[in-house]
Coordinates of C-alpha atoms and ligand atoms in Angstrom, one line a residue:
M275 CA 6.6 2.7 1.4
D276 CA 3.5 3.5 3.5
L277 CA 4.0 4.9 7.0
F278 CA 2.0 4.1 10.1
E279 CA -0.1 7.0 11.4
Y280 CA 2.4 7.8 14.2
Q281 CA 5.3 7.9 11.7
G282 CA 3.3 10.1 9.4
K283 CA 2.6 12.4 12.2
Q284 CA 6.4 12.5 13.1
Y285 CA 7.0 13.3 9.5
F286 CA 4.4 16.1 9.5
A287 CA 5.9 17.5 12.7
R288 CA 9.2 18.1 10.9
Y289 CA 7.5 20.4 8.5
G290 CA 5.7 22.3 11.3
I291 CA 2.3 20.7 10.7
A292 CA 0.3 20.7 14.0
V293 CA -0.6 17.3 15.5
S294 CA -1.8 16.2 18.9
P295 CA 0.7 15.3 21.6
G296 CA 1.0 11.6 22.1
G297 CA 3.2 8.5 22.1
V298 CA 3.4 4.9 20.9
A299 CA 2.6 1.9 23.1
D300 CA 3.1 -1.8 22.5
T301 CA 1.5 -2.9 25.8
V302 CA -1.4 -1.8 28.0
D303 CA 1.0 -0.5 30.6
E304 CA 2.8 1.6 28.0
A305 CA -0.5 3.0 26.8
L306 CA -1.3 4.0 30.3
A307 CA 2.0 5.7 30.8
V308 CA 1.5 7.7 27.6
A309 CA -2.0 8.7 28.7
E310 CA -0.7 9.9 32.1
R311 CA 1.9 11.9 30.4
V312 CA -0.3 13.7 27.8
G313 CA -3.4 14.0 30.1
Y314 CA -7.0 12.9 29.8
P315 CA -9.1 12.4 27.8
V316 CA -7.0 10.5 25.3
V317 CA -7.7 8.6 22.0
V318 CA -6.3 5.1 21.8
K319 CA -5.5 4.3 18.1
A320 CA -4.6 1.0 16.4
Q321 CA -1.5 1.4 14.2
V322 CA -2.1 -0.6 11.1
K323 CA -1.5 0.4 7.5
V324 CA -5.1 0.3 6.4
G325 CA -7.9 2.8 6.4
G326 CA -11.2 2.7 8.2
R327 CA -9.7 1.9 11.6
G328 CA -12.4 3.9 13.4
K329 CA -15.3 1.9 11.9
A330 CA -13.4 -1.3 12.7
G331 CA -13.2 -0.4 16.4
G332 CA -9.6 0.5 16.3
V333 CA -10.0 4.1 17.5
K334 CA -11.5 4.7 21.0
L335 CA -11.8 7.7 23.3
A336 CA -10.7 7.1 26.9
A337 CA -11.7 9.4 29.7
D338 CA -9.6 7.9 32.5
A339 CA -7.0 5.2 33.2
D340 CA -9.6 2.4 33.5
E341 CA -10.9 3.2 30.0
V342 CA -7.3 3.3 28.6
R343 CA -6.7 -0.2 30.1
T344 CA -10.0 -1.5 28.6
H345 CA -9.5 0.0 25.1
A346 CA -5.8 -0.7 24.8
G347 CA -6.5 -4.3 25.9
T348 CA -9.2 -4.8 23.2
I349 CA -7.4 -3.0 20.4
L350 CA -4.0 -4.7 20.8
G351 CA -4.4 -8.0 18.9
L352 CA -7.5 -6.9 17.0
D353 CA -7.6 -8.0 13.4
I354 CA -8.4 -5.0 11.1
K355 CA -8.9 -6.2 7.5
G356 CA -6.3 -8.8 7.9
H357 CA -3.8 -6.6 9.8
V358 CA -3.2 -7.5 13.4
V359 CA -2.7 -4.6 15.7
R360 CA 0.7 -4.8 17.5
R361 CA 1.2 -1.1 18.3
L362 CA -0.9 1.7 19.5
W363 CA -0.7 5.5 19.2
V364 CA -2.2 7.3 22.2
E365 CA -2.8 11.0 21.9
R366 CA -4.5 13.8 23.7
A367 CA -8.1 13.8 22.6
S368 CA -9.3 16.7 20.5
D369 CA -12.6 18.5 20.9
I370 CA -13.8 18.4 17.3
A371 CA -15.9 21.2 15.9
R372 CA -15.5 20.4 12.2
E373 CA -13.8 17.6 10.1
Y374 CA -12.1 18.4 6.8
Y375 CA -10.1 16.4 4.2
A376 CA -6.8 17.4 2.6
S377 CA -4.3 15.6 0.4
F378 CA -1.6 16.0 -2.1
T379 CA -0.7 13.4 -4.7
L380 CA 0.7 13.1 -8.2
D381 CA -1.5 13.6 -11.2
R382 CA 0.6 11.6 -13.6
P383 CA -1.3 12.1 -16.9
N384 CA -1.2 15.8 -16.5
K385 CA 2.3 16.0 -15.0
V386 CA 1.3 18.2 -12.1
H387 CA 0.7 17.8 -8.4
L388 CA -2.9 17.4 -7.3
G389 CA -4.3 18.9 -4.1
M390 CA -7.7 17.8 -2.9
L391 CA -9.5 19.7 -0.2
S392 CA -13.0 19.2 1.2
A393 CA -15.2 20.6 4.0
Q394 CA -16.6 17.0 4.2
G395 CA -13.9 15.1 6.1
G396 CA -13.8 12.2 8.5
V397 CA -15.6 10.0 6.0
E398 CA -14.0 8.1 3.1
I399 CA -13.0 10.5 0.3
E400 CA -14.1 7.9 -2.3
T401 CA -17.6 8.2 -0.9
V402 CA -17.6 12.0 -1.1
A403 CA -16.2 11.8 -4.6
Q404 CA -19.1 9.5 -5.6
E405 CA -22.0 11.1 -3.8
D406 CA -21.0 14.8 -3.9
P407 CA -18.1 15.3 -6.2
D408 CA -18.5 19.1 -6.1
A409 CA -17.7 19.0 -2.4
I410 CA -14.0 18.3 -3.3
A411 CA -12.0 21.3 -4.4
M412 CA -9.3 20.1 -6.7
L413 CA -6.1 22.2 -7.2
S414 CA -3.6 21.5 -9.9
I415 CA -0.1 22.6 -8.9
D416 CA 2.7 23.3 -11.3
P417 CA 5.7 21.6 -9.7
V418 CA 8.0 24.4 -10.8
R419 CA 5.8 27.2 -9.3
G420 CA 4.7 25.3 -6.2
L421 CA 2.0 26.3 -3.8
D422 CA 2.0 29.8 -2.4
L423 CA 0.0 31.2 0.5
A424 CA -2.2 33.4 -1.6
T425 CA -3.3 30.4 -3.7
A426 CA -3.9 28.3 -0.6
R427 CA -6.1 31.1 0.8
R428 CA -8.3 31.1 -2.4
W429 CA -8.4 27.3 -2.2
V430 CA -9.7 27.0 1.4
A431 CA -12.4 29.5 0.5
E432 CA -13.3 27.6 -2.6
A433 CA -13.6 24.4 -0.6
G434 CA -16.0 26.1 1.8
L435 CA -13.9 25.6 4.9
D436 CA -15.4 27.6 7.9
E437 CA -14.3 31.2 8.0
E438 CA -12.5 30.8 11.3
A439 CA -10.5 27.8 10.0
R440 CA -9.3 29.4 6.7
A441 CA -6.2 31.3 7.7
Q442 CA -4.7 28.4 9.7
A443 CA -5.8 25.8 7.2
A444 CA -4.1 27.8 4.3
E445 CA -0.8 27.9 6.3
L446 CA -1.1 24.3 7.1
L447 CA -1.7 23.3 3.5
V448 CA 1.5 25.1 2.4
K449 CA 3.4 23.2 5.0
L450 CA 1.8 19.9 3.9
Y451 CA 2.8 20.7 0.3
E452 CA 6.4 21.3 1.5
C453 CA 6.3 17.9 3.3
Y454 CA 4.9 16.3 0.2
T455 CA 7.5 17.7 -2.2
K456 CA 10.7 18.2 -0.1
G457 CA 9.8 15.1 1.9
D458 CA 9.6 13.1 -1.3
C459 CA 6.2 11.7 -0.8
D460 CA 3.9 10.0 -3.3
L461 CA 0.9 10.9 -1.0
T462 CA 0.2 13.0 2.0
E463 CA -3.3 12.8 3.3
I464 CA -5.0 14.2 6.4
N465 CA -8.5 12.8 7.1
P466 CA -9.8 14.4 9.2
L467 CA -8.1 17.7 9.3
I468 CA -10.0 19.4 12.2
L469 CA -11.1 22.6 13.5
T470 CA -11.3 22.3 17.3
A471 CA -14.0 23.9 19.5
A472 CA -11.2 26.3 20.7
G473 CA -10.7 27.4 17.1
T474 CA -7.4 25.7 16.2
V475 CA -6.7 23.7 13.0
H476 CA -4.6 20.5 13.2
A477 CA -4.1 17.0 11.7
L478 CA -6.0 14.3 13.5
D479 CA -4.9 11.5 11.1
A480 CA -1.9 11.1 8.8
K481 CA -1.5 9.0 5.7
V482 CA 2.0 9.2 4.2
T483 CA 3.5 7.2 1.3
L484 CA 7.2 7.8 0.7
D485 CA 8.6 7.7 -2.8
E486 CA 11.2 4.9 -2.5
N487 CA 13.0 6.2 -5.6
A488 CA 14.2 9.1 -3.4
S489 CA 15.4 6.9 -0.5
Y490 CA 19.0 7.5 -1.5
R491 CA 18.7 11.1 -0.1
H492 CA 16.8 10.1 3.0
P493 CA 19.0 8.0 5.3
E494 CA 16.5 8.9 8.1
W495 CA 13.9 6.6 6.4
E496 CA 15.8 3.7 7.7
E497 CA 13.8 3.9 11.0
F498 CA 10.6 3.6 9.0
R499 CA 11.9 0.6 7.1
A500 CA 12.7 -1.2 10.3
T501 CA 9.0 -1.4 11.2
E502 CA 7.9 -2.3 7.8
T503 CA 5.7 -5.4 7.9
E504 CA 6.6 -7.3 4.9
D505 CA 4.4 -9.8 3.1
P506 CA 5.8 -13.2 4.2
R507 CA 5.7 -14.4 0.5
E508 CA 7.9 -11.4 -0.5
R509 CA 10.3 -12.2 2.3
R510 CA 10.7 -15.8 1.1
A511 CA 11.1 -14.5 -2.4
K512 CA 13.9 -12.1 -1.3
E513 CA 15.7 -15.0 0.4
K514 CA 15.5 -17.0 -2.8
G515 CA 16.7 -14.0 -4.8
L516 CA 13.5 -13.9 -6.9
N517 CA 12.0 -10.7 -8.3
Y518 CA 8.5 -11.2 -6.8
I519 CA 5.6 -9.0 -5.8
G520 CA 2.6 -10.5 -3.9
L521 CA -0.9 -9.7 -5.1
D522 CA -4.4 -10.8 -4.0
G523 CA -5.6 -13.1 -6.7
D524 CA -5.5 -16.9 -7.1
V525 CA -3.5 -17.4 -10.4
G526 CA 0.2 -17.8 -9.6
I527 CA 2.4 -16.3 -12.3
I528 CA 5.9 -17.3 -13.5
A529 CA 7.2 -15.4 -16.5
N530 CA 10.6 -14.5 -17.9
G531 CA 11.2 -10.8 -18.2
A532 CA 9.4 -8.0 -16.4
G533 CA 7.5 -6.9 -19.5
L534 CA 6.2 -10.4 -20.2
A535 CA 5.3 -10.8 -16.5
M536 CA 3.3 -7.6 -16.6
S537 CA 1.6 -8.6 -19.8
T538 CA 0.7 -11.9 -18.3
L539 CA -1.0 -10.1 -15.4
D540 CA -3.0 -8.1 -17.9
V541 CA -4.0 -11.1 -19.9
V542 CA -5.1 -13.0 -16.9
N543 CA -7.2 -10.0 -15.9
Q544 CA -8.6 -9.6 -19.4
V545 CA -10.0 -13.2 -19.3
G546 CA -11.6 -12.7 -15.9
G547 CA -9.0 -14.0 -13.6
T548 CA -6.9 -12.4 -10.8
A549 CA -3.1 -12.8 -10.4
A550 CA -1.7 -14.0 -7.1
N551 CA 1.7 -12.4 -7.8
F552 CA 4.1 -10.8 -10.2
L553 CA 7.2 -13.0 -10.7
D554 CA 10.0 -12.4 -13.3
I555 CA 12.5 -15.3 -13.3
G556 CA 14.7 -13.4 -15.7
G557 CA 16.9 -14.8 -18.5
G558 CA 18.3 -17.9 -16.9
A559 CA 15.2 -20.0 -16.5
N560 CA 17.1 -23.1 -15.4
A561 CA 16.0 -25.9 -13.1
D562 CA 17.2 -24.2 -10.0
V563 CA 15.4 -21.0 -10.7
M564 CA 12.3 -22.8 -11.9
A565 CA 12.2 -25.1 -8.8
A566 CA 12.6 -22.0 -6.5
A567 CA 9.8 -20.2 -8.4
L568 CA 7.4 -23.1 -8.4
E569 CA 8.1 -23.8 -4.7
L570 CA 7.5 -20.2 -3.8
I571 CA 4.2 -19.9 -5.7
N572 CA 3.0 -23.2 -4.4
S573 CA 3.5 -22.1 -0.8
D574 CA 1.0 -19.3 -1.3
P575 CA -2.3 -20.8 0.1
K576 CA -4.4 -18.6 -2.2
V577 CA -3.0 -20.0 -5.4
K578 CA -5.3 -22.4 -7.3
V579 CA -3.3 -22.7 -10.5
I580 CA 0.2 -21.8 -11.7
F581 CA 0.6 -20.2 -15.1
V582 CA 4.1 -20.5 -16.5
N583 CA 4.6 -18.1 -19.4
V584 CA 8.1 -18.3 -21.0
F585 CA 9.2 -16.8 -24.2
G586 CA 12.5 -18.3 -25.2
G587 CA 15.1 -15.9 -26.6
I588 CA 18.6 -16.4 -25.4
T589 CA 17.1 -18.9 -23.0
R590 CA 16.0 -21.8 -25.2
V591 CA 12.6 -23.4 -24.6
D592 CA 14.0 -26.9 -24.6
E593 CA 16.2 -25.9 -21.6
V594 CA 13.2 -24.4 -19.9
A595 CA 11.2 -27.5 -20.5
T596 CA 14.0 -29.6 -19.0
G597 CA 14.2 -27.2 -16.1
V598 CA 10.5 -27.5 -15.4
L599 CA 10.7 -31.4 -15.4
E600 CA 13.7 -31.4 -13.2
A601 CA 12.1 -28.9 -10.8
L602 CA 9.0 -31.1 -10.6
G603 CA 11.2 -34.0 -9.7
R604 CA 12.6 -32.1 -6.8
V605 CA 9.6 -30.2 -5.3
T606 CA 6.1 -31.4 -4.8
I607 CA 3.6 -29.0 -6.4
T608 CA 0.0 -29.2 -5.4
S609 CA -1.6 -26.8 -7.9
P610 CA -2.1 -27.6 -11.5
I611 CA 0.4 -26.0 -13.9
V612 CA -0.5 -24.4 -17.2
L613 CA 2.5 -23.7 -19.5
R614 CA 2.8 -21.5 -22.5
L615 CA 6.3 -22.0 -24.0
D616 CA 7.2 -20.2 -27.1
G617 CA 10.2 -18.8 -28.9
T618 CA 13.6 -20.3 -29.6
N619 CA 13.4 -24.1 -29.8
A620 CA 9.7 -24.2 -28.8
V621 CA 9.0 -27.3 -30.9
E622 CA 11.9 -29.2 -29.1
G623 CA 10.7 -27.9 -25.8
R624 CA 7.1 -29.1 -26.3
A625 CA 8.4 -32.5 -27.4
I626 CA 10.3 -32.9 -24.2
L627 CA 7.2 -32.1 -22.1
A628 CA 4.8 -34.1 -24.2
P629 CA 5.2 -37.5 -22.5
H630 CA 4.7 -35.8 -19.1
L631 CA 1.5 -33.9 -19.8
S632 CA -1.6 -34.7 -17.6
D633 CA -4.6 -33.0 -15.9
T634 CA -2.2 -31.1 -13.7
L635 CA 0.6 -30.4 -16.3
I636 CA -1.0 -28.7 -19.3
T637 CA 0.5 -26.8 -22.2
E638 CA -1.3 -24.3 -24.5
P639 CA 0.1 -22.9 -27.7
T640 CA -0.6 -19.2 -27.0
M641 CA -0.5 -16.8 -24.1
L642 CA -4.3 -16.1 -24.4
D643 CA -5.2 -19.8 -24.5
A644 CA -3.0 -20.5 -21.6
A645 CA -4.5 -17.6 -19.6
R646 CA -8.0 -18.8 -20.4
R647 CA -7.2 -22.4 -19.3
A648 CA -5.5 -21.2 -16.1
V649 CA -8.4 -18.9 -15.2
A650 CA -10.9 -21.7 -15.9
I651 CA -9.1 -24.0 -13.5
A652 CA -8.9 -21.2 -10.8
N653 CA -12.6 -20.4 -11.2
A654 CA -13.8 -24.0 -11.3
Ligands
LIG260 P1 -9.4 6.0 10.4 O1 -10.8 5.6 10.7 O2 -8.4 4.9 10.2 O3 -9.3 7.0 9.3 O4 -8.8 6.8 11.7 P2 -8.9 8.3 12.2 O5 -7.6 8.6 12.8 O6 -9.3 9.2 11.0 O7 -10.0 8.3 13.3 C1 -11.3 8.0 12.9 C2 -12.3 8.9 13.6 O8 -12.2 8.9 15.0 C3 -12.1 10.4 13.2 O9 -12.8 10.7 12.0 C4 -12.8 11.1 14.4 O10 -14.2 11.2 14.2 C5 -12.5 10.1 15.5 N1 -11.4 10.7 16.4 C6 -10.1 10.5 16.2 N2 -9.4 11.2 17.1 C7 -10.3 11.9 17.8 C8 -10.2 12.8 18.9 O11 -9.1 13.2 19.3 N3 -11.4 13.3 19.4 C9 -12.6 12.9 19.0 N4 -13.7 13.4 19.5 N5 -12.7 12.0 17.9 C10 -11.6 11.5 17.4
LIG261 MN1 -8.7 8.9 9.0

């Protein structure tokens, strides 16, 4: 689960990481009240779970009440990369001398934690990685040994942080590592981590991803979950009891079994397509489940074609074929459907479908053929 910046900063604060004083605001008046409380100048910041808010006009400095009104009014309702701003974070503005970058995440292949630190912060780290990879000091951390202050001190020197920032930055990084490990995060990122003109180091931004596998030991995460903005498709799927994850492509996927569903995504990708979703309809691919699945995928405006990939095991293909026909009798599906049905009673299943095949109800004998057909339709 990704946190909003203000929640990330609250999380940081629990581990003693310095952040600017501020508060959330859902209206212009609330923004003004926070500004009056923390003192001018302030920064008015869009709270959306997407990066690059600054560039998109979602981060503005305000010197007085009038400017807070103007900026809060413009930023509320702003669309940043498809995320509409409903909440602001208003904090005391910092006088920035230098901007750095710091993060911890998991290096899965090497089974260690990975720290990244750079004296070039405030810009996208992907850009730094591309243009000047040596500007990022990578630190592999053995999860059993952890990160001690002595290592953090060497690290900040290696990254070329300014002398006067080093001692504070090293201490902050140890705390950030604590937050990342004890706080059960998949990612903690500060961009920018700043050195102020007055010589103090603190976090100006916060990107935190919580590891949901650890949610059983964090009842306090409930407050974060309450503000989670769910994909409307995923909400509908949940209501229907379907195992669905929304993606960005245009090939709708229905498969039985999580493994087959994932392979289907891979094959669609391999032949040049993009999946609109992951959907595992499980073992009982009967008419009810199939109708619910088809209806859900069909309601996704991005979907141009639906790829049904079912391998009959305990579920027999003739039952699936009957289920598909029954479902099509009940719900109106606007996108063409490409089916790949194989496994137990595949011949009987295909025979059931044969009289109903058309330009919009197509079968292919293999998964690869079906993927190619579906992608060709989507890309037409
Ligand atoms: P992002 O664009 O979504 O990463 O949002 P950030 O919170 O990182 O803010 C973007 C940029 O706004 C930062 O890199 C800073 O340059 C600037 N900014 C944010 N807060 C302040 C502040 O308190 N004072 C000043 N002078 N600039 C700020
Ligand atoms: Mn940032």
